[in-house]
GROMACS .gro file of C-alpha atoms in nm:
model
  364
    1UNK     CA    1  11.690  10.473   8.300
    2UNK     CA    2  11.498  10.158   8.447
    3UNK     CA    3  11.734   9.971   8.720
    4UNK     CA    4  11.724   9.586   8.547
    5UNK     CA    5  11.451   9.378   8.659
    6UNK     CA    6  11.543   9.049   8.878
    7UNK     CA    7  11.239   8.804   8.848
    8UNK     CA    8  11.108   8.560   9.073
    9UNK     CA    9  11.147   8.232   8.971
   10UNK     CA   10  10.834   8.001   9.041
   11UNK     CA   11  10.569   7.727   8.925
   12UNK     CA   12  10.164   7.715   8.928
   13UNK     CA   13  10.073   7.330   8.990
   14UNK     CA   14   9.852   7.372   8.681
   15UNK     CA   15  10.180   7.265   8.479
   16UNK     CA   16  10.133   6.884   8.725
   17UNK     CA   17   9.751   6.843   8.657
   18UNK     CA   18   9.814   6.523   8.443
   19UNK     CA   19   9.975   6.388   8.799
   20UNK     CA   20   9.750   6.526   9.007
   21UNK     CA   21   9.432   6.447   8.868
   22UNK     CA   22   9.619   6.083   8.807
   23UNK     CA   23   9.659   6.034   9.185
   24UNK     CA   24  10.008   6.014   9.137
   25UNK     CA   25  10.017   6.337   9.399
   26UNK     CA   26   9.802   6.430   9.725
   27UNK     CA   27   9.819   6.834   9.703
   28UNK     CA   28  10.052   6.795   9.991
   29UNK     CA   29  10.278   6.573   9.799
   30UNK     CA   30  10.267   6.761   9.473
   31UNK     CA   31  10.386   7.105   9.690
   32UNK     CA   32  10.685   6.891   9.853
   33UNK     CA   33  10.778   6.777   9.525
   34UNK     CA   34  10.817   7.119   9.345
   35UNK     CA   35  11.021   7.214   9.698
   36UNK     CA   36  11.241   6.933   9.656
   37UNK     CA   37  11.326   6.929   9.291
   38UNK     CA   38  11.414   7.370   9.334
   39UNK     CA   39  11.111   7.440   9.110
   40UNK     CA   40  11.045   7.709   9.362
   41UNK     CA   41  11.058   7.943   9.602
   42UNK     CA   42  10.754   8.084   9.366
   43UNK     CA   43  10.412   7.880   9.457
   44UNK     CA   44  10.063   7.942   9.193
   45UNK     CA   45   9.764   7.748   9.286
   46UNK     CA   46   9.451   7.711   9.080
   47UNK     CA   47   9.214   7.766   9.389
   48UNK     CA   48   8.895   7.528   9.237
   49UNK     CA   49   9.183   7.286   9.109
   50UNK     CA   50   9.403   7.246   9.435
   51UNK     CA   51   9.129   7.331   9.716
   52UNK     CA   52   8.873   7.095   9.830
   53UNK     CA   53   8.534   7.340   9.845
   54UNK     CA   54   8.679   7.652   9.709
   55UNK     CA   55   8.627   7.887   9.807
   56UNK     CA   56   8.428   7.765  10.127
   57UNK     CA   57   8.737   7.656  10.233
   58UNK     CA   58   8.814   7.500  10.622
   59UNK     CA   59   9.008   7.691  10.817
   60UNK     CA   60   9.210   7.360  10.880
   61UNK     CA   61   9.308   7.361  10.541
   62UNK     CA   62   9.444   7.710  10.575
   63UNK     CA   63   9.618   7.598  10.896
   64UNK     CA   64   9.773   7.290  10.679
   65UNK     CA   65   9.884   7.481  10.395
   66UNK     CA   66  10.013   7.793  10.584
   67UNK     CA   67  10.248   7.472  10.843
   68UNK     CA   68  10.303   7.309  10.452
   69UNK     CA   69  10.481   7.644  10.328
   70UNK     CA   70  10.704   7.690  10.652
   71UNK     CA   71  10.782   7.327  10.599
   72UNK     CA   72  10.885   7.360  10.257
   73UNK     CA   73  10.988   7.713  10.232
   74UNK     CA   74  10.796   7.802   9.966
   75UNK     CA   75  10.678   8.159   9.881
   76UNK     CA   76  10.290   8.175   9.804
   77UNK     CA   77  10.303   8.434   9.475
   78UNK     CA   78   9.963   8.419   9.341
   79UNK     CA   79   9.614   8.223   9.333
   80UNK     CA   80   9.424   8.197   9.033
   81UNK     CA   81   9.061   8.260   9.048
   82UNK     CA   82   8.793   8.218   8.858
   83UNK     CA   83   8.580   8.477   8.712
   84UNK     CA   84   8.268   8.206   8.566
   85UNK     CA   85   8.010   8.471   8.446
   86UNK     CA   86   7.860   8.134   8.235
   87UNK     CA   87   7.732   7.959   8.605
   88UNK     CA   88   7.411   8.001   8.506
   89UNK     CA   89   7.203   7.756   8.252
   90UNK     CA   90   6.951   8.062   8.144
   91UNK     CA   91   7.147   8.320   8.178
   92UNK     CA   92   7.493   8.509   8.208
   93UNK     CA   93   7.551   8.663   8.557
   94UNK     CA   94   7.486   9.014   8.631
   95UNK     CA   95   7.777   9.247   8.732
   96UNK     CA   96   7.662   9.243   9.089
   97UNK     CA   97   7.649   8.829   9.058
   98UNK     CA   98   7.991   8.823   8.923
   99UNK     CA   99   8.129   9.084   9.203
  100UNK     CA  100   7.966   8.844   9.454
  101UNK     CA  101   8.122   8.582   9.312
  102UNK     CA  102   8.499   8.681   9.330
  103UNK     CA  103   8.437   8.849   9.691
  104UNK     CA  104   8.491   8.501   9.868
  105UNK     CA  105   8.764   8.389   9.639
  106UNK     CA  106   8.961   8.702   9.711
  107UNK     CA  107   8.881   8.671  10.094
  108UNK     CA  108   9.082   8.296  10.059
  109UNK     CA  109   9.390   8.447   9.896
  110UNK     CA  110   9.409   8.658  10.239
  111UNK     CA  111   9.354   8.373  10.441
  112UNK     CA  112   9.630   8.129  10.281
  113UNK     CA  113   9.893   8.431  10.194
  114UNK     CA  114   9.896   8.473   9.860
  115UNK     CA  115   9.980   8.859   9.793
  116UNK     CA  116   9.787   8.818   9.387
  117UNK     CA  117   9.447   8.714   9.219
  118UNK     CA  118   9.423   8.570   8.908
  119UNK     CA  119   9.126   8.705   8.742
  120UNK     CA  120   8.950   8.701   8.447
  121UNK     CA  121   8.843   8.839   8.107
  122UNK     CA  122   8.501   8.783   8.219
  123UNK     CA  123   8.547   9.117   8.451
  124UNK     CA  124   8.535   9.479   8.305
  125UNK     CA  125   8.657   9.791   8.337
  126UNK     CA  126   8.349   9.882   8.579
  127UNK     CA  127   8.376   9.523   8.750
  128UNK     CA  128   8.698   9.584   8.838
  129UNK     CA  129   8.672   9.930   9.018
  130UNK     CA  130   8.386   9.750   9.182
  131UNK     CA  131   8.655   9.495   9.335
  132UNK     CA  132   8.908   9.774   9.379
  133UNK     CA  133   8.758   9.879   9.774
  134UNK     CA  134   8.753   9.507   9.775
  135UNK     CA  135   9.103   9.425   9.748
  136UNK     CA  136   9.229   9.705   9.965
  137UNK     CA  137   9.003   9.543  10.232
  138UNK     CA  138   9.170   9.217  10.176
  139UNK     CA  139   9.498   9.364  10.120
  140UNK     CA  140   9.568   9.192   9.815
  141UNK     CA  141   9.680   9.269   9.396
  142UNK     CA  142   9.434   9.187   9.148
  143UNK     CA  143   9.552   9.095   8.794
  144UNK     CA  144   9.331   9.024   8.514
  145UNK     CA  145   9.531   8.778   8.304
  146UNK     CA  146   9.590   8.849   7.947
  147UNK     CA  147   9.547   8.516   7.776
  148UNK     CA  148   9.571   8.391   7.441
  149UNK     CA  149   9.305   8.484   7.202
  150UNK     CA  150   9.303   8.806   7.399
  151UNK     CA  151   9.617   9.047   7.349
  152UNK     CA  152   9.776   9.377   7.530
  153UNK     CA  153   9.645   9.594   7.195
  154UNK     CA  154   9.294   9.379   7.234
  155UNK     CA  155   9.014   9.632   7.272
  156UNK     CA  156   8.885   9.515   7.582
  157UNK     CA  157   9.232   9.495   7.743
  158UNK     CA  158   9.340   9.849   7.617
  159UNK     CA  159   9.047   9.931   7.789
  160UNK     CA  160   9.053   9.756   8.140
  161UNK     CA  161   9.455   9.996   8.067
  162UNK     CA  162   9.277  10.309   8.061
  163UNK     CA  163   9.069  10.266   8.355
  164UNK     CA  164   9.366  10.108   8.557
  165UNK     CA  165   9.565  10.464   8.484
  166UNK     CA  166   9.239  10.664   8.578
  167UNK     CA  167   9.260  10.480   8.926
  168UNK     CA  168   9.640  10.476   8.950
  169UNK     CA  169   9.568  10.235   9.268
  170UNK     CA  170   9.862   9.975   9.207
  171UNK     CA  171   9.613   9.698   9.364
  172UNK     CA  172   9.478   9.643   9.001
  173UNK     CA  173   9.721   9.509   8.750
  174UNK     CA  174   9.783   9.235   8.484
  175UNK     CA  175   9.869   8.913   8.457
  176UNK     CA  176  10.046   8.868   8.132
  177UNK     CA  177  10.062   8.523   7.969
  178UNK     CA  178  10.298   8.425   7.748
  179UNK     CA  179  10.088   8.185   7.542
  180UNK     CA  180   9.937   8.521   7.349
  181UNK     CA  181  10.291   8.554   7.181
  182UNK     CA  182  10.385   8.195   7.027
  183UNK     CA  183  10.558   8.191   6.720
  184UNK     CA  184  10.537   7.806   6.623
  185UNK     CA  185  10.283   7.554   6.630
  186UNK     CA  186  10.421   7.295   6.951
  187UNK     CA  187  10.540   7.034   6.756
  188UNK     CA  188  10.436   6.798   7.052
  189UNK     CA  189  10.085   6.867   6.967
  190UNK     CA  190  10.173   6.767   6.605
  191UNK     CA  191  10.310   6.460   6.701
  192UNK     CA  192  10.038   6.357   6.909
  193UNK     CA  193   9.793   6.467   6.636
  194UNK     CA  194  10.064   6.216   6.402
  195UNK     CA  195  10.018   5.923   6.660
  196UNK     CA  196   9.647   5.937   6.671
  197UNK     CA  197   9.649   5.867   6.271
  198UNK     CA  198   9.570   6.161   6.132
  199UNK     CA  199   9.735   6.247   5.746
  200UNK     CA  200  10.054   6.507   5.671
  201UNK     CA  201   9.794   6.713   5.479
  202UNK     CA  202   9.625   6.769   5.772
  203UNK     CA  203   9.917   6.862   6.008
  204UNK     CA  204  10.021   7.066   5.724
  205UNK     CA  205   9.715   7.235   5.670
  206UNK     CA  206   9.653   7.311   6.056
  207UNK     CA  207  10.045   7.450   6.021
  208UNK     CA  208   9.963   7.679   5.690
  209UNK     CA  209   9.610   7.827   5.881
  210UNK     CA  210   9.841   7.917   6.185
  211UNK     CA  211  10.074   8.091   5.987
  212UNK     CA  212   9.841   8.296   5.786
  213UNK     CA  213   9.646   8.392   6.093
  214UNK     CA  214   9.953   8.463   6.221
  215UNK     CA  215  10.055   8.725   5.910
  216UNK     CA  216   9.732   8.895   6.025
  217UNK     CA  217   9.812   8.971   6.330
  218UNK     CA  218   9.649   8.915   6.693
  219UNK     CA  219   9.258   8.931   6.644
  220UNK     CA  220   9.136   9.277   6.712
  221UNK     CA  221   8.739   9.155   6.715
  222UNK     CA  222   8.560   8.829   6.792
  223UNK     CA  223   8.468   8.789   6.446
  224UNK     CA  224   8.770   8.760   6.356
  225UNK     CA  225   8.874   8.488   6.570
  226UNK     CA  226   8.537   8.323   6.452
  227UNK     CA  227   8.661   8.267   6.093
  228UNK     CA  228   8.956   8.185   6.206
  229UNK     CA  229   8.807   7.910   6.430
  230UNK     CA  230   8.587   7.831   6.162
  231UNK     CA  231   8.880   7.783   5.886
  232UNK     CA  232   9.008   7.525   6.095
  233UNK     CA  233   8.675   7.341   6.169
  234UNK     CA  234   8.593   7.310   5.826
  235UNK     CA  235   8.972   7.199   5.722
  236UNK     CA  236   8.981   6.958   6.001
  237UNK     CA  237   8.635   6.823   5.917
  238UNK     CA  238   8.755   6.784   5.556
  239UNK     CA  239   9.021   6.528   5.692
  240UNK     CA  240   8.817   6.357   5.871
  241UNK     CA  241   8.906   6.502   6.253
  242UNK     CA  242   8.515   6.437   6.339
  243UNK     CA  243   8.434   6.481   6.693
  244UNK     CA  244   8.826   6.596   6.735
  245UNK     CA  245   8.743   6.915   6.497
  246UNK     CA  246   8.626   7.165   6.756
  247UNK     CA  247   8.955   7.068   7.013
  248UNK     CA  248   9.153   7.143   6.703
  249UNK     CA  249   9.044   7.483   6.640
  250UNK     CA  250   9.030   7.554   6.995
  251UNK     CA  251   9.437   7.471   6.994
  252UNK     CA  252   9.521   7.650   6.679
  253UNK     CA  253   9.329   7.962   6.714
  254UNK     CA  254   9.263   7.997   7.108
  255UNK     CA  255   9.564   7.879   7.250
  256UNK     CA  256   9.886   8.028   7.030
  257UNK     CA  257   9.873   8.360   7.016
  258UNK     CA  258   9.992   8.584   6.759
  259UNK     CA  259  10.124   8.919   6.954
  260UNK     CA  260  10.459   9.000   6.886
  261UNK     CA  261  10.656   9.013   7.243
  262UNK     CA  262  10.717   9.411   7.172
  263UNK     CA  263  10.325   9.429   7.222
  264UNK     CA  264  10.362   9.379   7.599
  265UNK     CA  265  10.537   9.686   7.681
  266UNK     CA  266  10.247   9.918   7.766
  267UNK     CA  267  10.119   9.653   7.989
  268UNK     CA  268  10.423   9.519   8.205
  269UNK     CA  269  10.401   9.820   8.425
  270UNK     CA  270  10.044   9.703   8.529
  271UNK     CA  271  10.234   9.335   8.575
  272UNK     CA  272  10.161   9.235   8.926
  273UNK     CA  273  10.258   8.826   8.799
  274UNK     CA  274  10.342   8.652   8.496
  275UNK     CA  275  10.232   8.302   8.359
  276UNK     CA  276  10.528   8.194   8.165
  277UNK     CA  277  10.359   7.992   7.959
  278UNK     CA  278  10.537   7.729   7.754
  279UNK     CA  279  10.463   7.421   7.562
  280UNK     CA  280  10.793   7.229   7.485
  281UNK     CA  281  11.145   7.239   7.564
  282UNK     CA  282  11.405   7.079   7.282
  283UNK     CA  283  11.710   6.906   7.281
  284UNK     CA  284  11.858   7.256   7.258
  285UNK     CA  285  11.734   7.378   7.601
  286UNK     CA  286  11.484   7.631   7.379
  287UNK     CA  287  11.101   7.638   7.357
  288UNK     CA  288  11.049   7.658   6.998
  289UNK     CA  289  10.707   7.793   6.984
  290UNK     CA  290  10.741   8.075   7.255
  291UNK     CA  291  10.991   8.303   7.247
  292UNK     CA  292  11.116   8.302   7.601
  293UNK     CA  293  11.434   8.507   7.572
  294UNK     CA  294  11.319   8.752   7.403
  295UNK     CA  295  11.003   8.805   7.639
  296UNK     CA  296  11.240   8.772   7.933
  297UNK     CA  297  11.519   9.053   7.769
  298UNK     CA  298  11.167   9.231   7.777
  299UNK     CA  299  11.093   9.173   8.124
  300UNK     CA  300  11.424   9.225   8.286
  301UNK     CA  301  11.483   9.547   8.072
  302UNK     CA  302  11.116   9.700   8.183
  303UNK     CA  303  11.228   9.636   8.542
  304UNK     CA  304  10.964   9.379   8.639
  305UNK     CA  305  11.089   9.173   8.953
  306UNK     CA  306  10.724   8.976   9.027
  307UNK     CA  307  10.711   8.655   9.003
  308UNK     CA  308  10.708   8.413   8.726
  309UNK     CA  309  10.474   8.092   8.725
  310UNK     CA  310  10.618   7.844   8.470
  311UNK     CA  311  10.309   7.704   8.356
  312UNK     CA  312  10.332   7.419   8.075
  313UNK     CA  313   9.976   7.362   7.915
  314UNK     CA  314  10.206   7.078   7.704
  315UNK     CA  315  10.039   6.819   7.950
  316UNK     CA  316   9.656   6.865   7.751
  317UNK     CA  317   9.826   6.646   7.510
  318UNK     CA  318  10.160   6.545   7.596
  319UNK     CA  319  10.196   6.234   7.800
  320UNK     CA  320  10.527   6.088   7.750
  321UNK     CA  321  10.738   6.403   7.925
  322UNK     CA  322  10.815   6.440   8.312
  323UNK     CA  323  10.644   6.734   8.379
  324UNK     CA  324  10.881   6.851   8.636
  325UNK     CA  325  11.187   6.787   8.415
  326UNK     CA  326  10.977   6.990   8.115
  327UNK     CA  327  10.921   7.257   8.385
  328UNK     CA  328  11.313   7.255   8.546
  329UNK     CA  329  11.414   7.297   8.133
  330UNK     CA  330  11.202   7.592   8.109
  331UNK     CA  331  11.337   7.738   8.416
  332UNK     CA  332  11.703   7.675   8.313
  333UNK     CA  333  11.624   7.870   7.974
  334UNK     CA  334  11.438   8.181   8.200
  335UNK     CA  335  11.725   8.210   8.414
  336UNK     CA  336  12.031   8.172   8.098
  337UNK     CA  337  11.774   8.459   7.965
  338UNK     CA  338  11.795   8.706   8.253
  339UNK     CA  339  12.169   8.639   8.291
  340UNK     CA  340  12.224   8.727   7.887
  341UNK     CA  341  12.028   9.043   7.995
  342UNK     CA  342  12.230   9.175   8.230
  343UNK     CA  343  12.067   9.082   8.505
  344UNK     CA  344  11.926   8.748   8.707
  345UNK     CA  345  11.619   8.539   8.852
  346UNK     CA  346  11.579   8.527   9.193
  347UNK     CA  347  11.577   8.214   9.387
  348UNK     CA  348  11.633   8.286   9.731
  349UNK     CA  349  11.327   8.232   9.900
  350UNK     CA  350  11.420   8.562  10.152
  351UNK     CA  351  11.470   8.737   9.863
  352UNK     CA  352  11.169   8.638   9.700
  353UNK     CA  353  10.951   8.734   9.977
  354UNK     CA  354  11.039   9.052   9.969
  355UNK     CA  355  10.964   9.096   9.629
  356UNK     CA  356  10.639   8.947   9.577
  357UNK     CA  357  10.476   9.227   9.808
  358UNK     CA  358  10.592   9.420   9.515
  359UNK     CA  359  10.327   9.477   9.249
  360UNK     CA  360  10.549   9.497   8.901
  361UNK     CA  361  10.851   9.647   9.139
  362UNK     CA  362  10.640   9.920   9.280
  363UNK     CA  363  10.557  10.013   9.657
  364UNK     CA  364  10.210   9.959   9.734
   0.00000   0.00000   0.00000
């Protein structure tokens, strides 16, 4: 029988970009801010979002940031990189390009601590066993995250699976995200589509589209998700969304997922991180359109103790909330979760230390 899980509770600064990219934050400020408010010990950065020349990055920086994390006693969990095989104007990049490419960035996460790589769907199977010798040389976990319109029973994930158990090397993982199992439409989204003018039919209609995509199921093929995406172009064009069409669709059928939370169980043992992805938090305490305690009973009762980024991608649209009080809500509800499942989140930085060498729980 698998021992309960005890997460790690933690925060990627994507959920503050609104701030940051308002000025309201120096990077500096925005990481003594999440240590002061307890959104920690967990620390995500976006590494071409929250580094100046990424990945060329000045070795005073890493001095800075490593003197910044002592300061604030913050536990570096993961850094997201990016795996942009669409650099080029002509051309996609070749395999050996996009190896090249994510040697540097996973060369930084060394440098600055971080014991995880966020990766990309741009890599496959073969990219990543290319990056395997890599990461041992580095010392570090990559996880390919698993995002929303992709799906653990997605073709191209169940495939980066099977080569992962061929290699059984426990420096190549996943990095689930919870926006690939929504069950509502964000109703902040809907109000901001209701403030801009837009008609009821319309909100309606975007509602109805989600919910019969939804009775599909998660999209097992890209044409698939094409009709989907073009269903809501054409409605949204019909009521008049003009330029606003394409962000629509992109929202409806790219960012809320339709895998049922169940789906993640073949994957979490492959978890080296998690993006706990969430859009809202209501009067309740709940996130209506992800279904955080029952992903978290899922979690806790597969034995995962990694960390978990709270990540709201509520600020694209929503900019009336405090993002740190959205992101403390969602934290409250993780933590009530893990407690109602027998176990609890950690939030000891000592404690989380230890476990974020741990890929999914396991020795490496």
């Amino acid at each position: 029988m698998t021992a309960p899980g005890t997460p790690v509770q933690g925060v990627t600064l994507y959920s503050f970009t609104r701030a940051f990219h308002g000025r309201r934050y120096t990077f500096e400020e925005l990481v003594r801010e999440v240590a002061r408010r307890g959104l920690g010990p967990g620390l995500e950065l976006v590494g071409f979002q929250s580094i100046k020349g990424f990945p060329d990055v000045d070795p005073g920086f890493v001095t800075r940031f490593r003197s910044l994390i002592d300061e604030t006693g913050l536990v570096p969990t993961c850094l997201s990189a990016n795996a942009d095989a669409g650099l080029r104007r002509d051309r996609m990049l070749t395999d050996d390009e996009l190896v090249d490419y994510m040697r540097p960035q996973i060369a930084v996460a060394r440098e600055l601590g971080f014991p995880v790589v966020r990766v990309q769907i741009s890599l496959t199977p073969d990219d990543m066993e290319r990056l395997l010798p890599v990461a041992e040389q580095y010392g570090v976990r990559l996880g390919l995250e698993i995002h929303s319109h992709q799906h653990p029973r997605h073709p191209r994930i169940q495939a980066l699976l099977e080569r992962y158990e061929k290699l059984g090397s426990p420096l190549l993982g996943f990095v689930p995200d919870w926006g690939a199992s929504l069950r509502a439409v964000p109703s902040t989204l809907l109000r901001k589509y209701r403030e801009a003018g837009y008609d009821e039919d319309l909100l309606t209609g975007l509602e109805e589209l989600w919910r019969e995509h939804h009775a599909e199921g998660p999209p097992m093929t890209e044409p698939q998700h094409g009709r989907w995406f073009g269903q809501v172009v054409e409605l949204a064009h019909r009521h008049g969304a003009g330029d606003r069409a394409i962000e629509m669709a992109v929202n409806i059928t790219g960012l809320f997922g339709h895998a049922p939370a169940s789906d993640w169980a073949d994957v979490l043992p492959w978890a080296v991180h998690t993006h706990g992805k969430f859009y809202e938090i209501d009067a309740d305490g709940d996130e209506p359109s992800v279904p955080v305690r029952e992903l978290i009973g899922l979690w806790v009762g597969s034995g995962y103790s990694g960390a978990i980024s709270s990540e709201w991608e509520g600020f694209h649209w929503n900019d009336w909330d405090d993002p740190f009080e959205v992101v403390a809500g969602e934290q409250a509800l993780i933590r009530a979760s893990a407690a109602a499942s027998g176990s609890r989140v950690i939030v000891d930085p000592a404690e989380a230390r230890r476990l974020v060498g741990l890929p999914g729980g396991r020795n490496i």
